[in-house]
Every structure is written in C-alpha cells, then in structure tokens.
Amino acid sequence: MGRRALLARARLLRDIRRFFDRRGFVEVDPPVRVAAPAPEAWIDPIPVPRGALRTSPELQMKRLVAAGHRLLYALGPVFRSGERGPRHAEEFTMLEWYRARADYRAIMTDCEALLRFVSRRKSLKVGHARVRLSGRFERRPVVDALEAVGVDARSASDEAYSEAMGLRVEPTLGLGRPTFLVDYPLSQDALARPSPKDPTLVERFELYVAGLELANGWSELVDPAEQRARFERDRERRRMLGKTVFPLDEAFLADLGHCPPCAGVALGVDRLLMVLLGAQDIAEVRLFPDPT
Amino acid sequence: MYETSDLRKGLKILYEGKPYVVADCQFVKPGKGRPFTRTKIKNLATGAVLEITFFSGDRIDIPDLEEQTMQFSYLEGDNYVFMNTETYEQVYIPAEALGESRNWIVDNLVCSVLFFEGNAIDISLPNFVVLKITESEPGFKGDTSGNTTKKAKLSTGVQVDVPLFVDEGEWIRIDTRTGQYVERVKK
C-alpha cells in the first residue's frame, strides 16, 4: 500500500469517529470472537476455538440497544470465509451504527451526511463515473430495478435473483449520484422487519456508489419468535448445504424481546475508501493482504 | 470435487462431461444473496470458450487428465502419430484436434501430449520451432515498393511472412505463440 492510501485510510477512520461523536453516538467495541454468529446461508464464519470470528457485530449491538443505549457505532474488523476478489477480502473493516426509535429512513439520511462529511468534495470520480454527492441520493425500489431487467423480484429463484442483481442491476447503480436500493423481497429478509405498507417486502436498503455496494441496512426485526423462525430456517439451509451450523444465540433472542424499534446499517470502510480514492481493487486500500 | 472457492485462472475442470481450463473468473456477491463466480472456460480439446456462472454451493468435477512427453513420428493420412520414447507406445491424434498447432509440427518434435480419459486431445508446443522454407520468391535488391517482407511456404505447408534476405532452402525459427518469424538459423 502506498503512502497516499495509508494516510487516506487514517483520515477516513478519524473522520468517521468525528462524524458520529459530534452527533452524540457512543463508540463500542463488541467482541471479535463469538460463540454463535448470526446464521446466514451465504456468509461463512471462520471457526476458532469455542466459536467463530464475527462476520458482523450486529447481534451484540442490538443487545446493547435492548439494554437502553440509543445511539451506537462500532468500527473494526469482520471476517467472511472464502470471499476473495477485487471487491472482497476475507478480513475487512466494518462500520456499523444503530439508532433506537428510528427506522431505515433515518439511517439512509445518516449515510448521505456521512458520505458528504468524509469526502470533503461535491462529487467523486470513480472509473468513468462522476458521482454527485451534493443532492439527495436516489431511492430505487428493488422490485423496479429487477423488473427493468425482466426479473420478478418476489418470485425469482435465489440463483436468478443473484445473477440478475450482480451482473445486470448493480453495475448500473450509483453512477450519476449514489443510489439506495430499497424495500427487499421476503426472500432477502435478513434481520429486517416487514414493511407495514406491503407485507411482501422488508424495510431494507443497500447503498451503491459507481456500481459498488457500500452499505446494507434495515429497520430491525424486534419480534423474537419471527427472528427465531428465520434463524432456524437459515440453519436448516446451512445443514442442507453441508456447512457448519453454529448454536443459536439464545441470549440475543431473549434480549430482543425488550428491544425498542430501531434501525442499523453495516458499511464497508475499505469500499468507502475505494470510492474516495477511485481504487479498482480492495487490495489497494488495505494495509496487508489476507493470508493465502 | 472442487468447490466454487477453488475456481481460479488455470484450474482444469470437467463441465458437462468435457475438460475445460478456467480462462477468467470473477467472484460476485450481491448483498446477502447467493454468491457466484462468473467464469470464462476454454474447452481443452476444441478451444471453444463458454461463459458460465457457478453458484456458491455447486460442486465441480475434476477431469481425468494426464500429460506425457512424446515425440512426433510421422503423419498417417490425417493422423499425427506421436511416440512415447520410453515405452514406445504410439498415439494417433486427428489433425482437426490439433488446430493451428499442426502448422508447427516438425519431424522429431518433442512436446507434451494431453490425454483426457485416456484419449490424446491436444499438444503443448515448445515456444520456438525451426522449420525449412520450401518455397519463396527471391527478394529483389533495390526493391523500392517499400515492402520489407515477403511470403514463404514452410515444410509443413503453412505460409508466413519473412524478411527479404531469407531464401528458399534456408531454416528459420518461428514463435509458435504468435506464428511469426523470429530469425534465420544456420543448419
């Protein structure tokens, strides 16, 4: 890594902390090793003695929200086995923040303010794209974005959904100005709550700049029974795929019962640095590569 | 069996019963959706290229491939006959399986022969081979047309561009990767 990227990285970490500290958020550093990572069909934790390295600090942060902390952020490493490529590293730096008594719209507004704050510019040049940051970012329903490439988001198979999203939708997003894809079908529900307006959708968004996904957030599901059912479904999928199945996080499910309505997001700091610097490969912005 | 995380450039795989080498691959993971690897794979026998998506969780078969160092013996009809110089075993490779490689197969050429499920399907040529020019017009002294090369026919029947000073009956070195003249060789 060159000196320019190293200094830009240091400045970005400092700016992120400055941004949240000024707004009354409290920084927390949840454990990196957990006994029971959130079960997800397509995210594989790296196992270590008595658990795994976290793939996100989400469950721990929501327990802190349930304990009464209203504005929280965490900045640190997460690990996802097997994810390697120009946009992926197995270890990467994640920023997560949570707001109690808020929904995903408030988090999207935070994203807009954060991008403007850390970029110090009116627009970003990434590859051939010039992305204007000054106005309101685009909000585009997932169903519309997929319909434009001939795919029905609600009925598509996992494979058809992923391929259309990865190859035909994502490259077109966030070119003139950043785009929020919003309101995901139930098949992509993650830990998001169903939309009160349309029960076939969940209140989830992803933020794109120049075709690159930067962040993934939602209004949090705070119904322990529904959350347990989703966890069991995803553990069953992992079992069917022959993948490691970790225990359920019972302490999390117990705390979720007294969690207020809240919303949160995970933002890839390395990718944010990529768009700030116009880098095409995540290796250009990380200090060292993953072990091979 | 390979998993999709094993996919990388140069990996040899079995796809729909045929052997392929991965020419290009890209890991894609939209949001929390099912990750996949977008690949370009090249058929090891025909050279045909396909664009294939492998989804995370797919299993990929390993092809039964073997390489043997062999020497070209002779041409029999449309078949090139190669011999293993240790076992004296012979294999027949049909001309169409060799594609453009056959332009550079000279007597006693030693190369690596690729076998798929026991059948020879291709050869890997050395980077450079030496061939004899069988036909070429003499180059003019004082040619003012601006031409610096001329056509020459080689012993295998292929035609290449050579400098004007190279004559019929002489030997030249060819780069088999580009099919281009490299230099004149004294023999």
Coordinates of C-alpha atoms in Angstrom, one line a residue:
Chain A
M1 CA 0.0 0.0 0.0
G2 CA 1.3 3.4 -0.9
R3 CA 1.6 6.4 1.5
R4 CA -1.3 8.2 -0.1
A5 CA -3.7 5.3 0.6
L6 CA -2.3 4.8 4.1
L7 CA -2.9 8.4 5.0
A8 CA -6.3 8.5 3.4
R9 CA -7.2 5.4 5.4
A10 CA -6.1 7.0 8.7
R11 CA -8.0 10.2 7.9
L12 CA -11.2 8.2 7.0
L13 CA -11.1 6.3 10.3
R14 CA -10.6 9.6 12.2
D15 CA -13.4 11.4 10.2
I16 CA -15.9 8.6 10.8
R17 CA -15.3 8.8 14.6
R18 CA -15.5 12.6 14.4
F19 CA -18.8 12.4 12.5
F20 CA -20.5 10.1 15.0
D21 CA -19.0 11.6 18.1
R22 CA -20.4 15.0 17.1
R23 CA -23.8 13.6 16.7
G24 CA -23.9 12.0 20.1
F25 CA -23.2 8.4 19.1
V26 CA -21.2 6.2 21.5
E27 CA -18.4 4.0 20.1
V28 CA -18.5 0.4 21.3
D29 CA -16.1 -2.5 20.5
P30 CA -18.1 -5.7 20.8
P31 CA -16.1 -9.0 20.9
V32 CA -14.4 -10.2 17.7
R33 CA -14.8 -13.8 18.7
V34 CA -18.4 -15.0 19.2
A35 CA -19.9 -18.4 20.2
A36 CA -22.9 -18.1 18.0
P37 CA -22.7 -16.0 14.8
A38 CA -26.0 -15.0 13.1
P39 CA -26.9 -17.9 10.9
E40 CA -26.8 -17.0 7.2
A41 CA -26.9 -19.3 4.2
W42 CA -24.3 -17.5 2.2
I43 CA -21.9 -16.0 4.8
D44 CA -19.4 -18.4 6.2
P45 CA -17.7 -17.6 9.5
I46 CA -14.1 -18.6 10.2
P47 CA -14.2 -21.1 13.1
V48 CA -11.9 -20.6 16.0
P49 CA -11.8 -22.4 19.4
R50 CA -15.1 -22.0 21.2
G51 CA -16.8 -20.1 18.4
A52 CA -16.0 -18.2 15.3
L53 CA -14.7 -14.8 14.2
R54 CA -17.6 -12.3 13.9
T55 CA -19.0 -11.8 10.4
S56 CA -20.6 -8.6 11.8
P57 CA -21.1 -7.1 15.3
E58 CA -24.9 -6.9 14.7
L59 CA -26.3 -9.2 17.4
Q60 CA -24.1 -7.7 20.1
M61 CA -25.0 -4.2 19.1
K62 CA -28.7 -5.0 19.1
R63 CA -28.3 -6.4 22.6
L64 CA -26.8 -3.1 23.7
V65 CA -29.7 -1.2 22.1
A66 CA -32.1 -3.6 24.0
A67 CA -30.1 -2.6 27.2
G68 CA -31.2 1.0 26.6
H69 CA -28.3 2.6 24.6
R70 CA -29.9 4.8 21.9
L71 CA -27.1 5.8 19.6
L72 CA -24.2 3.4 19.0
Y73 CA -21.5 2.8 16.5
A74 CA -18.7 0.2 16.1
L75 CA -15.7 0.3 13.8
G76 CA -13.5 -2.8 13.5
P77 CA -12.6 -6.0 11.6
V78 CA -15.0 -8.7 10.5
F79 CA -14.3 -12.0 8.7
R80 CA -16.0 -13.9 6.0
S81 CA -14.5 -17.1 4.8
G82 CA -13.8 -17.6 1.1
E83 CA -14.8 -14.1 -0.1
R84 CA -11.9 -13.0 -2.2
G85 CA -11.7 -10.8 -5.3
P86 CA -11.2 -7.3 -6.4
R87 CA -14.1 -6.2 -4.2
H88 CA -13.8 -8.7 -1.4
A89 CA -11.3 -9.6 1.3
E90 CA -11.9 -12.3 3.9
E91 CA -11.0 -9.7 6.6
F92 CA -12.3 -6.2 6.1
T93 CA -13.2 -3.2 8.2
M94 CA -16.8 -2.7 9.0
L95 CA -18.6 0.4 10.4
E96 CA -22.0 -0.3 12.0
W97 CA -24.3 2.1 13.6
Y98 CA -27.7 1.9 15.3
R99 CA -30.5 4.3 16.2
A100 CA -33.2 3.4 18.7
R101 CA -36.7 4.7 18.0
A102 CA -35.9 5.2 14.3
D103 CA -36.4 3.3 11.1
Y104 CA -34.3 2.7 7.9
R105 CA -35.1 6.2 6.5
A106 CA -33.2 7.9 9.3
I107 CA -30.2 5.6 8.6
M108 CA -30.3 6.5 4.9
T109 CA -30.2 10.2 5.8
D110 CA -27.2 9.4 8.0
C111 CA -25.5 7.7 5.1
E112 CA -26.0 10.8 2.9
A113 CA -24.5 13.1 5.6
L114 CA -21.6 10.7 6.3
L115 CA -20.6 10.4 2.6
R116 CA -20.5 14.2 2.3
F117 CA -18.6 14.6 5.5
V118 CA -15.8 12.1 4.8
S119 CA -15.4 13.0 1.1
R120 CA -15.0 16.8 1.6
R121 CA -16.0 17.1 -2.1
K122 CA -19.1 17.8 -4.1
S123 CA -18.5 14.8 -6.4
L124 CA -16.4 11.6 -6.6
K125 CA -14.7 10.3 -9.8
V126 CA -14.7 6.5 -9.9
G127 CA -13.6 4.9 -13.1
H128 CA -15.6 6.7 -15.8
A129 CA -18.3 7.7 -13.4
R130 CA -18.6 11.2 -11.8
V131 CA -20.9 10.8 -8.8
R132 CA -22.5 13.9 -7.4
L133 CA -22.9 13.9 -3.6
S134 CA -24.5 17.3 -3.1
G135 CA -28.1 16.5 -3.8
R136 CA -30.4 13.9 -2.3
F137 CA -29.3 10.3 -3.2
E138 CA -31.6 8.3 -5.4
R139 CA -34.0 5.8 -3.8
R140 CA -35.0 3.0 -6.1
P141 CA -37.2 0.0 -5.1
V142 CA -35.5 -3.3 -5.7
V143 CA -38.7 -4.6 -7.4
D144 CA -38.4 -1.8 -10.0
A145 CA -34.7 -2.3 -10.5
L146 CA -35.1 -6.0 -11.2
E147 CA -38.3 -5.5 -13.3
A148 CA -36.2 -3.3 -15.6
V149 CA -34.0 -6.3 -16.4
G150 CA -37.0 -8.7 -16.8
V151 CA -36.9 -10.4 -13.4
D152 CA -39.7 -10.6 -10.9
A153 CA -38.1 -10.0 -7.5
R154 CA -40.8 -11.6 -5.5
S155 CA -40.8 -15.0 -7.4
A156 CA -37.3 -15.3 -8.7
S157 CA -35.1 -18.2 -7.5
D158 CA -32.0 -17.4 -5.4
E159 CA -29.9 -18.0 -8.4
A160 CA -31.9 -15.9 -10.9
Y161 CA -32.1 -13.1 -8.3
S162 CA -28.4 -13.1 -7.6
E163 CA -27.2 -13.3 -11.2
A164 CA -29.6 -10.5 -12.3
M165 CA -28.6 -8.3 -9.3
G166 CA -24.9 -8.9 -9.6
L167 CA -24.4 -8.7 -13.4
R168 CA -27.2 -6.5 -14.7
V169 CA -28.5 -4.3 -11.9
E170 CA -25.6 -3.4 -9.6
P171 CA -23.2 -2.2 -12.4
T172 CA -25.9 0.5 -13.3
L173 CA -26.4 1.8 -9.8
G174 CA -25.0 5.0 -8.3
L175 CA -23.4 6.4 -11.5
G176 CA -24.7 10.0 -11.6
R177 CA -25.5 10.2 -7.9
P178 CA -25.4 7.5 -5.2
T179 CA -28.4 5.1 -5.2
F180 CA -30.2 3.4 -2.4
L181 CA -31.9 0.2 -3.4
V182 CA -34.9 0.0 -1.1
D183 CA -37.6 -2.5 0.1
Y184 CA -36.3 -6.0 -0.5
P185 CA -38.5 -9.1 -1.2
L186 CA -39.1 -11.5 1.7
S187 CA -36.5 -14.0 0.2
Q188 CA -33.8 -11.4 1.1
D189 CA -35.2 -10.6 4.5
A190 CA -32.0 -10.9 6.6
L191 CA -32.8 -9.3 10.0
A192 CA -35.1 -6.7 8.6
R193 CA -38.7 -6.1 9.7
P194 CA -41.6 -6.5 7.2
S195 CA -42.8 -3.2 5.6
P196 CA -46.1 -2.0 7.3
K197 CA -47.2 -0.9 3.8
D198 CA -46.5 -4.1 1.9
P199 CA -46.1 -7.4 3.9
T200 CA -44.3 -9.0 0.8
L201 CA -41.4 -6.6 1.4
V202 CA -38.9 -5.8 4.2
E203 CA -37.6 -2.4 5.2
R204 CA -34.1 -2.9 4.0
F205 CA -31.7 -0.8 1.8
E206 CA -28.3 -1.0 0.2
L207 CA -26.2 1.9 -0.8
Y208 CA -24.3 2.0 -4.1
V209 CA -21.7 4.3 -5.5
A210 CA -20.4 3.7 -9.0
G211 CA -21.8 0.2 -9.1
L212 CA -20.1 -0.7 -5.8
E213 CA -22.2 -1.8 -2.8
L214 CA -21.1 0.2 0.2
A215 CA -23.7 -0.4 2.9
N216 CA -26.6 -2.7 3.8
G217 CA -29.1 -1.6 6.5
W218 CA -32.6 -2.0 7.7
S219 CA -35.3 -1.4 10.2
E220 CA -34.6 -4.1 12.7
L221 CA -36.8 -7.0 13.3
V222 CA -37.6 -7.0 17.1
D223 CA -40.0 -9.9 17.2
P224 CA -38.2 -12.8 18.9
A225 CA -40.5 -15.5 17.6
E226 CA -40.2 -14.4 14.0
Q227 CA -36.4 -13.9 14.4
R228 CA -36.1 -17.5 15.9
A229 CA -38.0 -18.9 12.9
R230 CA -35.7 -17.1 10.4
F231 CA -32.6 -18.3 12.3
E232 CA -33.9 -21.9 12.3
R233 CA -34.7 -21.6 8.5
D234 CA -31.2 -20.4 7.8
R235 CA -29.6 -23.0 10.0
E236 CA -31.6 -25.7 8.1
R237 CA -30.3 -24.3 4.8
R238 CA -26.8 -24.5 6.1
R239 CA -27.3 -28.1 7.2
M240 CA -28.7 -28.9 3.8
L241 CA -25.6 -27.3 2.1
G242 CA -23.3 -29.4 4.4
K243 CA -22.0 -26.2 6.1
T244 CA -21.0 -25.7 9.7
V245 CA -24.1 -25.0 11.8
F246 CA -23.4 -22.8 14.9
P247 CA -25.6 -22.8 18.0
L248 CA -28.5 -20.3 18.3
D249 CA -27.6 -17.1 20.2
E250 CA -30.3 -17.6 22.9
A251 CA -29.1 -14.5 24.9
F252 CA -29.7 -12.4 21.8
L253 CA -33.2 -13.8 21.3
A254 CA -34.0 -13.2 24.9
D255 CA -32.8 -9.6 24.8
L256 CA -34.7 -9.0 21.5
G257 CA -37.9 -9.3 23.5
H258 CA -37.3 -5.9 25.1
C259 CA -35.5 -4.2 22.2
P260 CA -37.2 -0.9 21.2
P261 CA -37.9 -0.3 17.5
C262 CA -34.5 0.5 16.0
A263 CA -32.6 0.6 12.7
G264 CA -29.0 0.0 11.8
V265 CA -26.5 -0.5 9.0
A266 CA -23.2 -2.1 8.1
L267 CA -20.9 -0.1 5.9
G268 CA -17.7 -1.5 4.3
V269 CA -15.0 1.0 5.2
D270 CA -12.5 -0.4 2.7
R271 CA -15.0 0.0 -0.1
L272 CA -15.8 3.5 1.0
L273 CA -12.1 4.2 0.8
M274 CA -12.1 2.7 -2.7
V275 CA -14.6 5.1 -4.0
L276 CA -12.9 8.1 -2.2
L277 CA -9.6 7.2 -3.9
G278 CA -11.1 5.8 -7.2
A279 CA -9.4 2.5 -6.5
Q280 CA -10.4 -0.5 -8.6
D281 CA -9.2 -3.2 -6.2
I282 CA -9.7 -3.6 -2.5
A283 CA -6.0 -4.6 -2.1
E284 CA -5.1 -1.0 -3.0
V285 CA -6.7 0.3 0.2
R286 CA -5.9 -2.4 2.8
L287 CA -2.6 -2.3 4.7
F288 CA -1.8 -6.0 4.1
P289 CA -3.4 -8.9 2.1
D290 CA -5.2 -11.8 3.7
P291 CA -3.0 -14.9 4.4
T292 CA -3.2 -17.2 1.4
Chain B
M1 CA -14.7 -32.4 -6.5
Y2 CA -13.9 -28.8 -6.4
E3 CA -15.9 -26.1 -4.7
T4 CA -16.6 -22.7 -6.3
S5 CA -14.0 -21.1 -3.9
D6 CA -11.3 -23.3 -5.7
L7 CA -12.0 -21.6 -9.0
R8 CA -9.1 -19.6 -10.3
K9 CA -7.4 -18.9 -13.6
G10 CA -5.7 -22.0 -14.9
L11 CA -7.7 -24.5 -12.9
K12 CA -8.8 -27.5 -15.1
I13 CA -12.4 -28.7 -14.6
L14 CA -14.9 -31.1 -16.0
Y15 CA -18.1 -29.3 -17.3
E16 CA -20.9 -31.3 -19.0
G17 CA -18.5 -34.2 -19.5
K18 CA -15.8 -32.1 -21.3
P19 CA -12.5 -30.9 -20.0
Y20 CA -12.0 -27.1 -19.6
V21 CA -9.5 -24.7 -18.3
V22 CA -10.6 -21.6 -16.4
A23 CA -9.5 -18.6 -18.5
D24 CA -11.1 -15.9 -16.4
C25 CA -13.1 -15.8 -13.2
Q26 CA -14.8 -13.1 -11.0
F27 CA -16.4 -13.5 -7.6
V28 CA -19.7 -11.7 -7.3
K29 CA -21.8 -11.4 -4.2
P30 CA -24.8 -9.1 -4.4
G31 CA -25.9 -8.0 -0.9
K32 CA -26.8 -11.1 1.2
G33 CA -27.8 -13.0 -1.9
R34 CA -26.2 -16.3 -3.1
P35 CA -22.7 -15.6 -4.2
F36 CA -21.5 -16.8 -7.6
T37 CA -18.4 -17.0 -9.7
R38 CA -18.6 -15.7 -13.3
T39 CA -16.2 -17.6 -15.4
K40 CA -14.9 -17.9 -18.9
I41 CA -13.9 -21.5 -19.5
K42 CA -12.0 -22.9 -22.5
N43 CA -12.5 -26.4 -23.9
L44 CA -9.1 -28.1 -23.8
A45 CA -9.9 -30.2 -26.9
T46 CA -11.6 -27.6 -29.2
G47 CA -10.5 -24.3 -27.7
A48 CA -14.2 -23.1 -27.7
V49 CA -14.8 -20.6 -24.9
L50 CA -18.0 -20.6 -22.8
E51 CA -19.3 -18.0 -20.2
I52 CA -20.6 -20.0 -17.2
T53 CA -21.9 -18.9 -13.8
F54 CA -21.1 -21.3 -10.9
F55 CA -23.1 -20.6 -7.7
S56 CA -21.7 -21.0 -4.3
G57 CA -22.5 -24.5 -3.1
D58 CA -22.2 -26.0 -6.6
R59 CA -19.8 -28.9 -6.8
I60 CA -17.4 -29.0 -9.8
D61 CA -15.9 -32.3 -11.1
I62 CA -12.2 -32.8 -11.6
P63 CA -11.3 -34.0 -15.2
D64 CA -9.2 -37.2 -15.7
L65 CA -6.3 -35.6 -17.4
E66 CA -2.7 -36.8 -17.9
E67 CA 0.3 -35.3 -19.7
Q68 CA 3.0 -37.3 -21.4
T69 CA 6.2 -36.1 -23.1
M70 CA 6.2 -37.6 -26.6
Q71 CA 7.9 -37.3 -30.0
F72 CA 6.3 -36.7 -33.3
S73 CA 7.0 -39.8 -35.6
Y74 CA 5.1 -39.5 -38.8
L75 CA 1.9 -38.4 -40.5
E76 CA -0.5 -41.2 -41.4
G77 CA -3.4 -39.9 -43.5
D78 CA -5.0 -37.3 -41.4
N79 CA -3.5 -38.5 -38.2
Y80 CA -0.4 -37.3 -36.4
V81 CA 1.4 -40.2 -34.8
F82 CA 3.3 -39.5 -31.6
M83 CA 5.5 -41.9 -29.7
N84 CA 6.5 -42.1 -26.0
T85 CA 10.3 -42.6 -26.3
E86 CA 10.5 -44.6 -23.1
T87 CA 7.6 -47.1 -23.7
Y88 CA 7.5 -46.9 -27.5
E89 CA 3.7 -46.6 -27.1
Q90 CA 2.1 -44.7 -30.0
V91 CA -0.9 -42.5 -30.2
Y92 CA -2.8 -41.1 -33.2
I93 CA -4.1 -37.6 -32.9
P94 CA -6.5 -36.4 -35.7
A95 CA -5.4 -33.3 -37.5
E96 CA -8.6 -31.4 -36.6
A97 CA -7.9 -31.9 -32.8
L98 CA -4.6 -30.1 -33.3
G99 CA -6.0 -26.9 -34.9
E100 CA -3.3 -24.4 -35.8
S101 CA -0.7 -26.3 -33.8
R102 CA -0.2 -28.7 -36.7
N103 CA 1.5 -25.8 -38.7
W104 CA 4.5 -26.2 -36.4
I105 CA 4.8 -30.0 -36.1
V106 CA 8.2 -30.8 -37.5
D107 CA 10.0 -34.2 -37.6
N108 CA 11.1 -35.5 -34.2
L109 CA 9.4 -32.6 -32.4
V110 CA 9.2 -33.3 -28.7
C111 CA 6.2 -31.9 -27.0
S112 CA 3.7 -32.6 -24.2
V113 CA 0.6 -34.6 -25.2
L114 CA -2.6 -34.1 -23.2
F115 CA -4.8 -37.1 -22.5
F116 CA -8.4 -36.8 -21.4
E117 CA -9.9 -40.1 -20.1
G118 CA -7.1 -42.0 -22.0
N119 CA -7.6 -40.2 -25.3
A120 CA -5.0 -37.8 -26.7
I121 CA -6.8 -34.4 -27.2
D122 CA -4.1 -31.8 -27.6
I123 CA -0.4 -31.0 -27.5
S124 CA 1.6 -28.2 -26.0
L125 CA 4.2 -26.9 -28.4
P126 CA 7.6 -25.6 -27.4
N127 CA 7.6 -21.8 -27.7
F128 CA 10.0 -21.9 -30.6
V129 CA 10.5 -24.4 -33.5
V130 CA 12.8 -24.5 -36.5
L131 CA 11.3 -25.1 -40.0
K132 CA 12.7 -25.2 -43.5
I133 CA 11.5 -22.8 -46.2
T134 CA 10.3 -24.9 -49.2
E135 CA 9.1 -22.1 -51.5
S136 CA 9.8 -18.4 -51.7
E137 CA 10.5 -15.9 -54.4
P138 CA 13.9 -14.3 -54.2
G139 CA 13.9 -10.9 -52.6
F140 CA 14.8 -8.0 -55.0
K141 CA 17.8 -5.9 -54.4
G142 CA 16.8 -2.3 -54.7
D143 CA 13.1 -3.1 -54.3
T144 CA 11.6 0.4 -53.9
S145 CA 8.0 -0.6 -53.3
G146 CA 8.5 -0.3 -49.6
N147 CA 8.0 -3.9 -48.9
T148 CA 10.3 -5.3 -46.2
T149 CA 8.8 -8.8 -46.0
K150 CA 7.7 -11.5 -48.5
K151 CA 5.7 -14.7 -48.3
A152 CA 7.4 -18.0 -47.7
K153 CA 6.0 -21.5 -47.6
L154 CA 7.4 -23.9 -45.0
S155 CA 7.8 -27.6 -44.9
T156 CA 4.5 -28.1 -43.0
G157 CA 2.6 -26.3 -45.8
V158 CA 1.9 -23.1 -43.8
Q159 CA 2.7 -19.7 -45.3
V160 CA 4.5 -17.0 -43.2
D161 CA 6.0 -13.5 -43.7
V162 CA 9.8 -13.5 -43.7
P163 CA 12.4 -10.7 -44.4
L164 CA 13.5 -10.2 -48.0
F165 CA 17.0 -11.6 -47.3
V166 CA 15.8 -15.1 -46.4
D167 CA 15.9 -17.6 -49.2
E168 CA 14.3 -20.9 -50.2
G169 CA 16.1 -23.9 -48.6
E170 CA 17.1 -22.0 -45.5
W171 CA 15.9 -22.7 -42.0
I172 CA 14.1 -20.2 -39.8
R173 CA 12.9 -20.0 -36.2
I174 CA 9.2 -19.4 -35.5
D175 CA 7.5 -18.3 -32.3
T176 CA 4.6 -20.8 -32.1
R177 CA 2.6 -18.5 -29.8
T178 CA 2.4 -15.8 -32.5
G179 CA 3.1 -17.8 -35.6
Q180 CA 5.8 -15.2 -36.5
Y181 CA 9.3 -15.3 -37.9
V182 CA 12.0 -14.8 -35.3
E183 CA 15.4 -15.3 -37.0
R184 CA 17.3 -17.2 -39.7
V185 CA 19.1 -20.4 -38.4
K186 CA 22.3 -21.9 -39.9
K187 CA 22.0 -25.7 -40.2

